[in-house]
């Protein structure tokens, strides 16, 4: 990636705690479920976005990380989204599977079904910020800063996007690991793989 | 009928995840879609599933939903007339 691109801001959500730019932003160790924790963050952020409650847990966590990331920052409509995870949409896939196992009571839920693909996260964020941009969601073994930045770099350098929200949004049952970074021309941290790995790993 | 209307409001709030909405905020004649509760097309599909699952009403044409789901009042009247359970 060219030198003039920076890591403008980043947000991580792990172990019932939200971090913004490496600093603890919100924690709630009393939350019994991911849903409860996410609701607590939503209330803390004083958001008013009814669609949040309809999202699955993967989308909720990604949405909340993006909201923290967006504080004081505008996302122009050509902000690209480059995301990845390991578990795909498995958490919701399991719930959907459970809901259709009883052939006597076979009532598949459309609201659950729409979340049985991980790239719905891209859709939810695009709707929220009115993005009309490139969006991609990869499923891979682990967070690969090199790969993510390489993809982001192509979008930026070919002027397909003016900035990129990239990261790792993984959820499987009660375990989650969410990390989003905004890459643009402003910021103090160089946008390179070593730096991205450092801020991803240190919390 | 009033009992069924209350039941529908409670079911809609629960099944459509309208967590910030109270039963008292939904008027019997308020539109459910558009400027009313702001429900969307996926919610409409959920309501069709709910009709079948809870009241034994199977809509042959999903377009019928547009009329049936106009408001709680219209929905309750339709269910009262067509329910099989």
PDB file of C-alpha atoms in Angstrom:
ATOM      1  CA  UNK A   1       0.000   0.000   0.000  1.00  0.00           C
ATOM      2  CA  UNK A   2       1.222   3.486  -0.818  1.00  0.00           C
ATOM      3  CA  UNK A   3       2.724   5.396   2.084  1.00  0.00           C
ATOM      4  CA  UNK A   4       0.085   8.104   2.200  1.00  0.00           C
ATOM      5  CA  UNK A   5      -2.626   5.740   3.426  1.00  0.00           C
ATOM      6  CA  UNK A   6      -3.123   5.598   7.188  1.00  0.00           C
ATOM      7  CA  UNK A   7      -5.060   3.679   9.775  1.00  0.00           C
ATOM      8  CA  UNK A   8      -7.454   6.450  10.747  1.00  0.00           C
ATOM      9  CA  UNK A   9      -9.251   4.663  13.546  1.00  0.00           C
ATOM     10  CA  UNK A  10      -9.925   1.152  14.760  1.00  0.00           C
ATOM     11  CA  UNK A  11     -12.344  -0.686  17.014  1.00  0.00           C
ATOM     12  CA  UNK A  12     -12.216  -4.118  18.603  1.00  0.00           C
ATOM     13  CA  UNK A  13     -14.898  -6.063  20.447  1.00  0.00           C
ATOM     14  CA  UNK A  14     -13.726  -8.991  22.529  1.00  0.00           C
ATOM     15  CA  UNK A  15     -14.569 -10.596  25.869  1.00  0.00           C
ATOM     16  CA  UNK A  16     -17.563  -8.346  26.531  1.00  0.00           C
ATOM     17  CA  UNK A  17     -15.491  -5.243  26.018  1.00  0.00           C
ATOM     18  CA  UNK A  18     -15.394  -2.636  23.258  1.00  0.00           C
ATOM     19  CA  UNK A  19     -12.115  -0.883  22.525  1.00  0.00           C
ATOM     20  CA  UNK A  20     -11.750   2.257  20.453  1.00  0.00           C
ATOM     21  CA  UNK A  21      -8.283   3.051  19.135  1.00  0.00           C
ATOM     22  CA  UNK A  22      -6.834   0.665  21.691  1.00  0.00           C
ATOM     23  CA  UNK A  23      -8.565   2.184  24.698  1.00  0.00           C
ATOM     24  CA  UNK A  24     -11.384   0.532  26.621  1.00  0.00           C
ATOM     25  CA  UNK A  25     -14.643   2.166  25.536  1.00  0.00           C
ATOM     26  CA  UNK A  26     -17.358  -0.018  27.069  1.00  0.00           C
ATOM     27  CA  UNK A  27     -17.442  -3.196  29.102  1.00  0.00           C
ATOM     28  CA  UNK A  28     -20.234  -5.334  30.520  1.00  0.00           C
ATOM     29  CA  UNK A  29     -19.098  -8.602  32.031  1.00  0.00           C
ATOM     30  CA  UNK A  30     -22.592  -9.224  33.421  1.00  0.00           C
ATOM     31  CA  UNK A  31     -24.173  -9.768  30.005  1.00  0.00           C
ATOM     32  CA  UNK A  32     -25.251 -13.404  29.800  1.00  0.00           C
ATOM     33  CA  UNK A  33     -25.480 -13.604  26.010  1.00  0.00           C
ATOM     34  CA  UNK A  34     -24.019 -11.921  22.951  1.00  0.00           C
ATOM     35  CA  UNK A  35     -27.485 -10.468  22.335  1.00  0.00           C
ATOM     36  CA  UNK A  36     -27.582  -8.901  25.816  1.00  0.00           C
ATOM     37  CA  UNK A  37     -24.069  -7.543  25.478  1.00  0.00           C
ATOM     38  CA  UNK A  38     -24.840  -6.067  22.053  1.00  0.00           C
ATOM     39  CA  UNK A  39     -28.003  -4.435  23.395  1.00  0.00           C
ATOM     40  CA  UNK A  40     -25.954  -2.877  26.196  1.00  0.00           C
ATOM     41  CA  UNK A  41     -23.502  -1.374  23.701  1.00  0.00           C
ATOM     42  CA  UNK A  42     -26.410  -0.133  21.565  1.00  0.00           C
ATOM     43  CA  UNK A  43     -27.978   1.612  24.561  1.00  0.00           C
ATOM     44  CA  UNK A  44     -24.605   3.008  25.627  1.00  0.00           C
ATOM     45  CA  UNK A  45     -24.170   4.518  22.183  1.00  0.00           C
ATOM     46  CA  UNK A  46     -27.712   5.986  22.481  1.00  0.00           C
ATOM     47  CA  UNK A  47     -28.543   4.839  18.962  1.00  0.00           C
ATOM     48  CA  UNK A  48     -31.951   5.001  17.374  1.00  0.00           C
ATOM     49  CA  UNK A  49     -31.913   2.407  14.598  1.00  0.00           C
ATOM     50  CA  UNK A  50     -34.789  -0.052  15.019  1.00  0.00           C
ATOM     51  CA  UNK A  51     -33.380  -2.428  12.409  1.00  0.00           C
ATOM     52  CA  UNK A  52     -30.558  -3.228  14.847  1.00  0.00           C
ATOM     53  CA  UNK A  53     -32.833  -5.518  16.849  1.00  0.00           C
ATOM     54  CA  UNK A  54     -33.675  -7.563  13.772  1.00  0.00           C
ATOM     55  CA  UNK A  55     -30.047  -8.326  12.982  1.00  0.00           C
ATOM     56  CA  UNK A  56     -28.332 -11.570  13.891  1.00  0.00           C
ATOM     57  CA  UNK A  57     -25.498 -11.434  16.417  1.00  0.00           C
ATOM     58  CA  UNK A  58     -22.749 -11.266  13.773  1.00  0.00           C
ATOM     59  CA  UNK A  59     -24.358  -8.240  12.149  1.00  0.00           C
ATOM     60  CA  UNK A  60     -25.059  -6.617  15.513  1.00  0.00           C
ATOM     61  CA  UNK A  61     -21.429  -6.826  16.593  1.00  0.00           C
ATOM     62  CA  UNK A  62     -20.169  -5.620  13.205  1.00  0.00           C
ATOM     63  CA  UNK A  63     -22.698  -2.792  13.200  1.00  0.00           C
ATOM     64  CA  UNK A  64     -21.689  -1.695  16.711  1.00  0.00           C
ATOM     65  CA  UNK A  65     -17.981  -1.736  15.833  1.00  0.00           C
ATOM     66  CA  UNK A  66     -18.719   0.389  12.780  1.00  0.00           C
ATOM     67  CA  UNK A  67     -20.739   2.825  14.904  1.00  0.00           C
ATOM     68  CA  UNK A  68     -17.832   3.248  17.309  1.00  0.00           C
ATOM     69  CA  UNK A  69     -15.505   3.643  14.339  1.00  0.00           C
ATOM     70  CA  UNK A  70     -17.745   6.297  12.793  1.00  0.00           C
ATOM     71  CA  UNK A  71     -17.698   8.629  15.784  1.00  0.00           C
ATOM     72  CA  UNK A  72     -16.514  11.985  14.511  1.00  0.00           C
ATOM     73  CA  UNK A  73     -15.876  10.519  11.071  1.00  0.00           C
ATOM     74  CA  UNK A  74     -17.967  10.686   7.918  1.00  0.00           C
ATOM     75  CA  UNK A  75     -18.209   7.648   5.695  1.00  0.00           C
ATOM     76  CA  UNK A  76     -18.545   8.939   2.127  1.00  0.00           C
ATOM     77  CA  UNK A  77     -20.665   6.766  -0.141  1.00  0.00           C
ATOM     78  CA  UNK A  78     -17.605   5.323  -1.861  1.00  0.00           C
ATOM     79  CA  UNK A  79     -16.256   3.876   1.396  1.00  0.00           C
ATOM     80  CA  UNK A  80     -15.479   0.261   0.565  1.00  0.00           C
ATOM     81  CA  UNK A  81     -15.972  -2.672   2.926  1.00  0.00           C
ATOM     82  CA  UNK A  82     -13.413  -5.496   3.046  1.00  0.00           C
ATOM     83  CA  UNK A  83     -14.254  -8.008   5.740  1.00  0.00           C
ATOM     84  CA  UNK A  84     -13.368 -11.570   6.617  1.00  0.00           C
ATOM     85  CA  UNK A  85     -13.978 -14.207   9.231  1.00  0.00           C
ATOM     86  CA  UNK A  86     -13.515 -17.882  10.005  1.00  0.00           C
ATOM     87  CA  UNK A  87     -16.972 -19.118  11.029  1.00  0.00           C
ATOM     88  CA  UNK A  88     -18.878 -17.551   8.131  1.00  0.00           C
ATOM     89  CA  UNK A  89     -22.545 -17.335   9.231  1.00  0.00           C
ATOM     90  CA  UNK A  90     -22.394 -20.639  11.104  1.00  0.00           C
ATOM     91  CA  UNK A  91     -23.949 -19.245  14.281  1.00  0.00           C
ATOM     92  CA  UNK A  92     -27.142 -18.273  12.455  1.00  0.00           C
ATOM     93  CA  UNK A  93     -26.954 -21.311  10.160  1.00  0.00           C
ATOM     94  CA  UNK A  94     -27.227 -23.535  13.249  1.00  0.00           C
ATOM     95  CA  UNK A  95     -30.192 -21.594  14.607  1.00  0.00           C
ATOM     96  CA  UNK A  96     -31.926 -21.825  11.262  1.00  0.00           C
ATOM     97  CA  UNK A  97     -31.189 -25.548  11.027  1.00  0.00           C
ATOM     98  CA  UNK A  98     -32.696 -26.054  14.490  1.00  0.00           C
ATOM     99  CA  UNK A  99     -35.808 -24.156  13.440  1.00  0.00           C
ATOM    100  CA  UNK A 100     -36.511 -26.505  10.521  1.00  0.00           C
ATOM    101  CA  UNK A 101     -35.665 -29.902  11.990  1.00  0.00           C
ATOM    102  CA  UNK A 102     -39.194 -30.691  13.181  1.00  0.00           C
ATOM    103  CA  UNK A 103     -41.068 -31.735  10.042  1.00  0.00           C
ATOM    104  CA  UNK A 104     -44.390 -31.627  11.927  1.00  0.00           C
ATOM    105  CA  UNK A 105     -43.841 -28.002  12.870  1.00  0.00           C
ATOM    106  CA  UNK A 106     -42.087 -26.842   9.715  1.00  0.00           C
ATOM    107  CA  UNK A 107     -42.206 -23.070   9.654  1.00  0.00           C
ATOM    108  CA  UNK A 108     -38.900 -21.690   8.312  1.00  0.00           C
ATOM    109  CA  UNK A 109     -38.324 -18.143   9.485  1.00  0.00           C
ATOM    110  CA  UNK A 110     -37.608 -15.694   6.637  1.00  0.00           C
ATOM    111  CA  UNK A 111     -36.104 -13.239   9.126  1.00  0.00           C
ATOM    112  CA  UNK A 112     -33.579 -15.850  10.256  1.00  0.00           C
ATOM    113  CA  UNK A 113     -32.911 -17.174   6.776  1.00  0.00           C
ATOM    114  CA  UNK A 114     -31.722 -13.830   5.404  1.00  0.00           C
ATOM    115  CA  UNK A 115     -28.786 -13.956   7.826  1.00  0.00           C
ATOM    116  CA  UNK A 116     -27.519 -17.340   6.639  1.00  0.00           C
ATOM    117  CA  UNK A 117     -24.763 -15.718   4.577  1.00  0.00           C
ATOM    118  CA  UNK A 118     -21.909 -13.723   6.108  1.00  0.00           C
ATOM    119  CA  UNK A 119     -21.924 -11.021   3.440  1.00  0.00           C
ATOM    120  CA  UNK A 120     -25.233  -9.772   4.814  1.00  0.00           C
ATOM    121  CA  UNK A 121     -22.923  -7.814   7.156  1.00  0.00           C
ATOM    122  CA  UNK A 122     -21.758  -5.834   4.127  1.00  0.00           C
ATOM    123  CA  UNK A 123     -25.388  -5.156   3.225  1.00  0.00           C
ATOM    124  CA  UNK A 124     -26.346  -4.004   6.710  1.00  0.00           C
ATOM    125  CA  UNK A 125     -23.414  -1.587   6.927  1.00  0.00           C
ATOM    126  CA  UNK A 126     -24.064  -0.302   3.411  1.00  0.00           C
ATOM    127  CA  UNK A 127     -27.701   0.399   4.288  1.00  0.00           C
ATOM    128  CA  UNK A 128     -26.766   2.087   7.541  1.00  0.00           C
ATOM    129  CA  UNK A 129     -24.236   4.493   5.983  1.00  0.00           C
ATOM    130  CA  UNK A 130     -25.875   4.700   2.535  1.00  0.00           C
ATOM    131  CA  UNK A 131     -22.749   3.317   0.913  1.00  0.00           C
ATOM    132  CA  UNK A 132     -22.715   2.695  -2.816  1.00  0.00           C
ATOM    133  CA  UNK A 133     -19.367   1.034  -2.892  1.00  0.00           C
ATOM    134  CA  UNK A 134     -17.326  -2.094  -3.338  1.00  0.00           C
ATOM    135  CA  UNK A 135     -17.963  -4.703  -0.677  1.00  0.00           C
ATOM    136  CA  UNK A 136     -16.410  -8.103  -0.158  1.00  0.00           C
ATOM    137  CA  UNK A 137     -16.491 -10.720   2.562  1.00  0.00           C
ATOM    138  CA  UNK A 138     -13.873 -13.481   2.718  1.00  0.00           C
ATOM    139  CA  UNK A 139     -13.952 -16.659   4.773  1.00  0.00           C
ATOM    140  CA  UNK A 140     -10.484 -17.698   5.862  1.00  0.00           C
ATOM    141  CA  UNK A 141      -8.610 -19.576   8.555  1.00  0.00           C
ATOM    142  CA  UNK A 142      -7.477 -16.535  10.516  1.00  0.00           C
ATOM    143  CA  UNK A 143      -7.035 -12.779  10.267  1.00  0.00           C
ATOM    144  CA  UNK A 144      -4.659 -12.084   7.399  1.00  0.00           C
ATOM    145  CA  UNK A 145      -3.593  -8.454   7.497  1.00  0.00           C
ATOM    146  CA  UNK A 146      -1.462  -8.807   4.363  1.00  0.00           C
ATOM    147  CA  UNK A 147      -4.323 -10.099   2.281  1.00  0.00           C
ATOM    148  CA  UNK A 148      -6.893  -7.637   3.603  1.00  0.00           C
ATOM    149  CA  UNK A 149      -4.601  -4.674   3.037  1.00  0.00           C
ATOM    150  CA  UNK A 150      -3.655  -5.881  -0.401  1.00  0.00           C
ATOM    151  CA  UNK A 151      -7.314  -5.939  -1.377  1.00  0.00           C
ATOM    152  CA  UNK A 152      -7.961  -2.567   0.236  1.00  0.00           C
ATOM    153  CA  UNK A 153      -4.933  -1.171  -1.529  1.00  0.00           C
ATOM    154  CA  UNK A 154      -6.237  -2.177  -4.954  1.00  0.00           C
ATOM    155  CA  UNK A 155      -9.542  -0.434  -4.268  1.00  0.00           C
ATOM    156  CA  UNK A 156      -7.856   2.737  -3.061  1.00  0.00           C
ATOM    157  CA  UNK A 157      -5.169   2.935  -5.694  1.00  0.00           C
ATOM    158  CA  UNK A 158      -7.556   2.294  -8.562  1.00  0.00           C
ATOM    159  CA  UNK A 159      -9.849   4.941  -7.054  1.00  0.00           C
ATOM    160  CA  UNK A 160     -12.709   2.514  -6.599  1.00  0.00           C
ATOM    161  CA  UNK A 161     -12.918   3.836  -3.038  1.00  0.00           C
ATOM    162  CA  UNK A 162     -11.771   6.915  -1.151  1.00  0.00           C
ATOM    163  CA  UNK A 163     -11.426   4.964   2.089  1.00  0.00           C
ATOM    164  CA  UNK A 164     -11.883   1.401   3.273  1.00  0.00           C
ATOM    165  CA  UNK A 165     -13.386  -0.150   6.369  1.00  0.00           C
ATOM    166  CA  UNK A 166     -11.624  -3.465   6.708  1.00  0.00           C
ATOM    167  CA  UNK A 167     -11.263  -6.128   9.335  1.00  0.00           C
ATOM    168  CA  UNK A 168     -12.243  -9.378  10.932  1.00  0.00           C
ATOM    169  CA  UNK A 169     -15.765 -10.053  12.230  1.00  0.00           C
ATOM    170  CA  UNK A 170     -15.995 -13.568  13.589  1.00  0.00           C
ATOM    171  CA  UNK A 171     -18.675 -15.175  15.731  1.00  0.00           C
ATOM    172  CA  UNK A 172     -19.319 -18.770  16.652  1.00  0.00           C
ATOM    173  CA  UNK A 173     -21.749 -19.479  19.508  1.00  0.00           C
ATOM    174  CA  UNK A 174     -20.574 -17.363  22.438  1.00  0.00           C
ATOM    175  CA  UNK A 175     -17.106 -16.662  21.051  1.00  0.00           C
ATOM    176  CA  UNK A 176     -16.550 -13.568  19.020  1.00  0.00           C
ATOM    177  CA  UNK A 177     -13.679 -11.515  17.733  1.00  0.00           C
ATOM    178  CA  UNK A 178     -14.497  -8.259  16.009  1.00  0.00           C
ATOM    179  CA  UNK A 179     -11.918  -5.850  14.654  1.00  0.00           C
ATOM    180  CA  UNK A 180     -12.573  -3.023  12.227  1.00  0.00           C
ATOM    181  CA  UNK A 181     -10.102  -0.457  10.951  1.00  0.00           C
ATOM    182  CA  UNK A 182     -10.681   2.568   8.767  1.00  0.00           C
ATOM    183  CA  UNK A 183      -8.015   3.124   6.125  1.00  0.00           C
ATOM    184  CA  UNK A 184      -7.888   6.595   4.613  1.00  0.00           C
ATOM    185  CA  UNK A 185      -5.476   9.429   3.974  1.00  0.00           C
ATOM    186  CA  UNK A 186      -5.670  10.768   7.531  1.00  0.00           C
ATOM    187  CA  UNK A 187      -4.277   9.342  10.738  1.00  0.00           C
ATOM    188  CA  UNK A 188      -1.031   8.748  12.557  1.00  0.00           C
ATOM    189  CA  UNK A 189      -0.492   5.053  11.943  1.00  0.00           C
ATOM    190  CA  UNK A 190       0.911   3.775   8.697  1.00  0.00           C
ATOM    191  CA  UNK A 191      -1.462   1.439   6.887  1.00  0.00           C
ATOM    192  CA  UNK A 192       0.796  -1.566   6.571  1.00  0.00           C
ATOM    193  CA  UNK A 193       0.346  -5.207   7.514  1.00  0.00           C
ATOM    194  CA  UNK A 194       2.745  -5.083  10.460  1.00  0.00           C
ATOM    195  CA  UNK A 195       0.871  -2.182  12.035  1.00  0.00           C
ATOM    196  CA  UNK A 196      -2.521  -3.714  11.343  1.00  0.00           C
ATOM    197  CA  UNK A 197      -1.388  -6.984  12.896  1.00  0.00           C
ATOM    198  CA  UNK A 198      -0.036  -5.133  15.904  1.00  0.00           C
ATOM    199  CA  UNK A 199      -3.269  -3.303  16.672  1.00  0.00           C
ATOM    200  CA  UNK A 200      -5.338  -6.431  15.927  1.00  0.00           C
ATOM    201  CA  UNK A 201      -3.268  -8.614  18.245  1.00  0.00           C
ATOM    202  CA  UNK A 202      -2.503  -6.383  21.156  1.00  0.00           C
ATOM    203  CA  UNK A 203      -5.886  -6.377  22.903  1.00  0.00           C
TER     204      UNK A 203
ATOM    205  CA  UNK B   1     -61.860  -9.090  19.050  1.00  0.00           C
ATOM    206  CA  UNK B   2     -60.062  -6.766  21.477  1.00  0.00           C
ATOM    207  CA  UNK B   3     -58.343  -9.788  22.998  1.00  0.00           C
ATOM    208  CA  UNK B   4     -57.131 -10.962  19.594  1.00  0.00           C
ATOM    209  CA  UNK B   5     -55.890  -7.473  18.736  1.00  0.00           C
ATOM    210  CA  UNK B   6     -53.855  -7.373  21.944  1.00  0.00           C
ATOM    211  CA  UNK B   7     -52.506 -10.855  21.222  1.00  0.00           C
ATOM    212  CA  UNK B   8     -51.452  -9.775  17.732  1.00  0.00           C
ATOM    213  CA  UNK B   9     -49.662  -6.707  19.028  1.00  0.00           C
ATOM    214  CA  UNK B  10     -47.722  -8.838  21.521  1.00  0.00           C
ATOM    215  CA  UNK B  11     -46.846 -11.426  18.880  1.00  0.00           C
ATOM    216  CA  UNK B  12     -45.731  -8.802  16.372  1.00  0.00           C
ATOM    217  CA  UNK B  13     -43.484  -7.099  18.908  1.00  0.00           C
ATOM    218  CA  UNK B  14     -41.918 -10.397  19.902  1.00  0.00           C
ATOM    219  CA  UNK B  15     -41.622 -12.109  16.536  1.00  0.00           C
ATOM    220  CA  UNK B  16     -40.528  -9.063  14.578  1.00  0.00           C
ATOM    221  CA  UNK B  17     -38.019  -8.006  17.274  1.00  0.00           C
ATOM    222  CA  UNK B  18     -39.566  -4.572  17.826  1.00  0.00           C
ATOM    223  CA  UNK B  19     -37.794  -4.207  21.152  1.00  0.00           C
ATOM    224  CA  UNK B  20     -38.287  -0.474  21.531  1.00  0.00           C
ATOM    225  CA  UNK B  21     -42.036  -0.657  20.827  1.00  0.00           C
ATOM    226  CA  UNK B  22     -44.706  -1.015  23.528  1.00  0.00           C
ATOM    227  CA  UNK B  23     -48.118  -2.613  22.971  1.00  0.00           C
ATOM    228  CA  UNK B  24     -49.752   0.694  23.952  1.00  0.00           C
ATOM    229  CA  UNK B  25     -47.923   2.465  21.108  1.00  0.00           C
ATOM    230  CA  UNK B  26     -49.634   0.387  18.412  1.00  0.00           C
ATOM    231  CA  UNK B  27     -53.077   1.709  17.567  1.00  0.00           C
ATOM    232  CA  UNK B  28     -55.679  -0.715  16.210  1.00  0.00           C
ATOM    233  CA  UNK B  29     -55.922   1.273  12.991  1.00  0.00           C
ATOM    234  CA  UNK B  30     -52.302   2.358  12.633  1.00  0.00           C
ATOM    235  CA  UNK B  31     -50.683   1.249   9.369  1.00  0.00           C
ATOM    236  CA  UNK B  32     -48.218  -1.574  10.001  1.00  0.00           C
ATOM    237  CA  UNK B  33     -46.063  -0.774   6.979  1.00  0.00           C
ATOM    238  CA  UNK B  34     -44.731   2.481   5.594  1.00  0.00           C
ATOM    239  CA  UNK B  35     -45.102   5.347   8.043  1.00  0.00           C
ATOM    240  CA  UNK B  36     -46.672   3.202  10.742  1.00  0.00           C
ATOM    241  CA  UNK B  37     -44.544   0.597  12.445  1.00  0.00           C
ATOM    242  CA  UNK B  38     -42.102   0.728   9.562  1.00  0.00           C
ATOM    243  CA  UNK B  39     -42.218  -2.989   8.845  1.00  0.00           C
ATOM    244  CA  UNK B  40     -40.424  -4.268   5.752  1.00  0.00           C
ATOM    245  CA  UNK B  41     -40.822  -7.072   3.205  1.00  0.00           C
ATOM    246  CA  UNK B  42     -39.112  -9.667   5.421  1.00  0.00           C
ATOM    247  CA  UNK B  43     -41.535  -8.742   8.212  1.00  0.00           C
ATOM    248  CA  UNK B  44     -44.402  -9.337   5.784  1.00  0.00           C
ATOM    249  CA  UNK B  45     -43.076 -12.853   5.157  1.00  0.00           C
ATOM    250  CA  UNK B  46     -42.799 -13.426   8.912  1.00  0.00           C
ATOM    251  CA  UNK B  47     -46.440 -12.363   9.316  1.00  0.00           C
ATOM    252  CA  UNK B  48     -47.480 -14.842   6.610  1.00  0.00           C
ATOM    253  CA  UNK B  49     -45.636 -17.597   8.520  1.00  0.00           C
ATOM    254  CA  UNK B  50     -47.289 -16.468  11.748  1.00  0.00           C
ATOM    255  CA  UNK B  51     -50.772 -16.656  10.197  1.00  0.00           C
ATOM    256  CA  UNK B  52     -50.163 -20.263   9.197  1.00  0.00           C
ATOM    257  CA  UNK B  53     -48.351 -21.371  12.341  1.00  0.00           C
ATOM    258  CA  UNK B  54     -50.588 -19.767  14.950  1.00  0.00           C
ATOM    259  CA  UNK B  55     -53.963 -19.515  13.229  1.00  0.00           C
ATOM    260  CA  UNK B  56     -53.870 -22.213  10.541  1.00  0.00           C
ATOM    261  CA  UNK B  57     -54.366 -19.706   7.736  1.00  0.00           C
ATOM    262  CA  UNK B  58     -52.362 -20.386   4.612  1.00  0.00           C
ATOM    263  CA  UNK B  59     -52.257 -17.499   2.157  1.00  0.00           C
ATOM    264  CA  UNK B  60     -52.371 -18.781  -1.409  1.00  0.00           C
ATOM    265  CA  UNK B  61     -51.104 -15.515  -2.825  1.00  0.00           C
ATOM    266  CA  UNK B  62     -48.535 -13.516  -0.780  1.00  0.00           C
ATOM    267  CA  UNK B  63     -49.954 -10.368  -2.397  1.00  0.00           C
ATOM    268  CA  UNK B  64     -53.055 -10.863  -0.260  1.00  0.00           C
ATOM    269  CA  UNK B  65     -50.877  -9.835   2.681  1.00  0.00           C
ATOM    270  CA  UNK B  66     -50.869  -6.239   1.485  1.00  0.00           C
ATOM    271  CA  UNK B  67     -54.548  -5.956   2.330  1.00  0.00           C
ATOM    272  CA  UNK B  68     -54.634  -8.242   5.361  1.00  0.00           C
ATOM    273  CA  UNK B  69     -51.671  -6.578   7.084  1.00  0.00           C
ATOM    274  CA  UNK B  70     -52.977  -3.042   6.675  1.00  0.00           C
ATOM    275  CA  UNK B  71     -53.494  -2.639  10.407  1.00  0.00           C
ATOM    276  CA  UNK B  72     -54.008  -4.689  13.567  1.00  0.00           C
ATOM    277  CA  UNK B  73     -57.755  -4.153  13.246  1.00  0.00           C
ATOM    278  CA  UNK B  74     -57.926  -5.459   9.664  1.00  0.00           C
ATOM    279  CA  UNK B  75     -55.617  -8.354  10.504  1.00  0.00           C
ATOM    280  CA  UNK B  76     -57.679  -9.385  13.545  1.00  0.00           C
ATOM    281  CA  UNK B  77     -60.919  -9.284  11.548  1.00  0.00           C
ATOM    282  CA  UNK B  78     -59.395 -11.489   8.832  1.00  0.00           C
ATOM    283  CA  UNK B  79     -58.069 -13.992  11.369  1.00  0.00           C
ATOM    284  CA  UNK B  80     -61.377 -14.110  13.232  1.00  0.00           C
ATOM    285  CA  UNK B  81     -63.141 -14.977   9.977  1.00  0.00           C
ATOM    286  CA  UNK B  82     -60.641 -17.483   8.561  1.00  0.00           C
ATOM    287  CA  UNK B  83     -58.805 -19.148  11.437  1.00  0.00           C
ATOM    288  CA  UNK B  84     -58.721 -22.939  11.672  1.00  0.00           C
ATOM    289  CA  UNK B  85     -56.961 -23.054  15.028  1.00  0.00           C
TER     290      UNK B  85
END
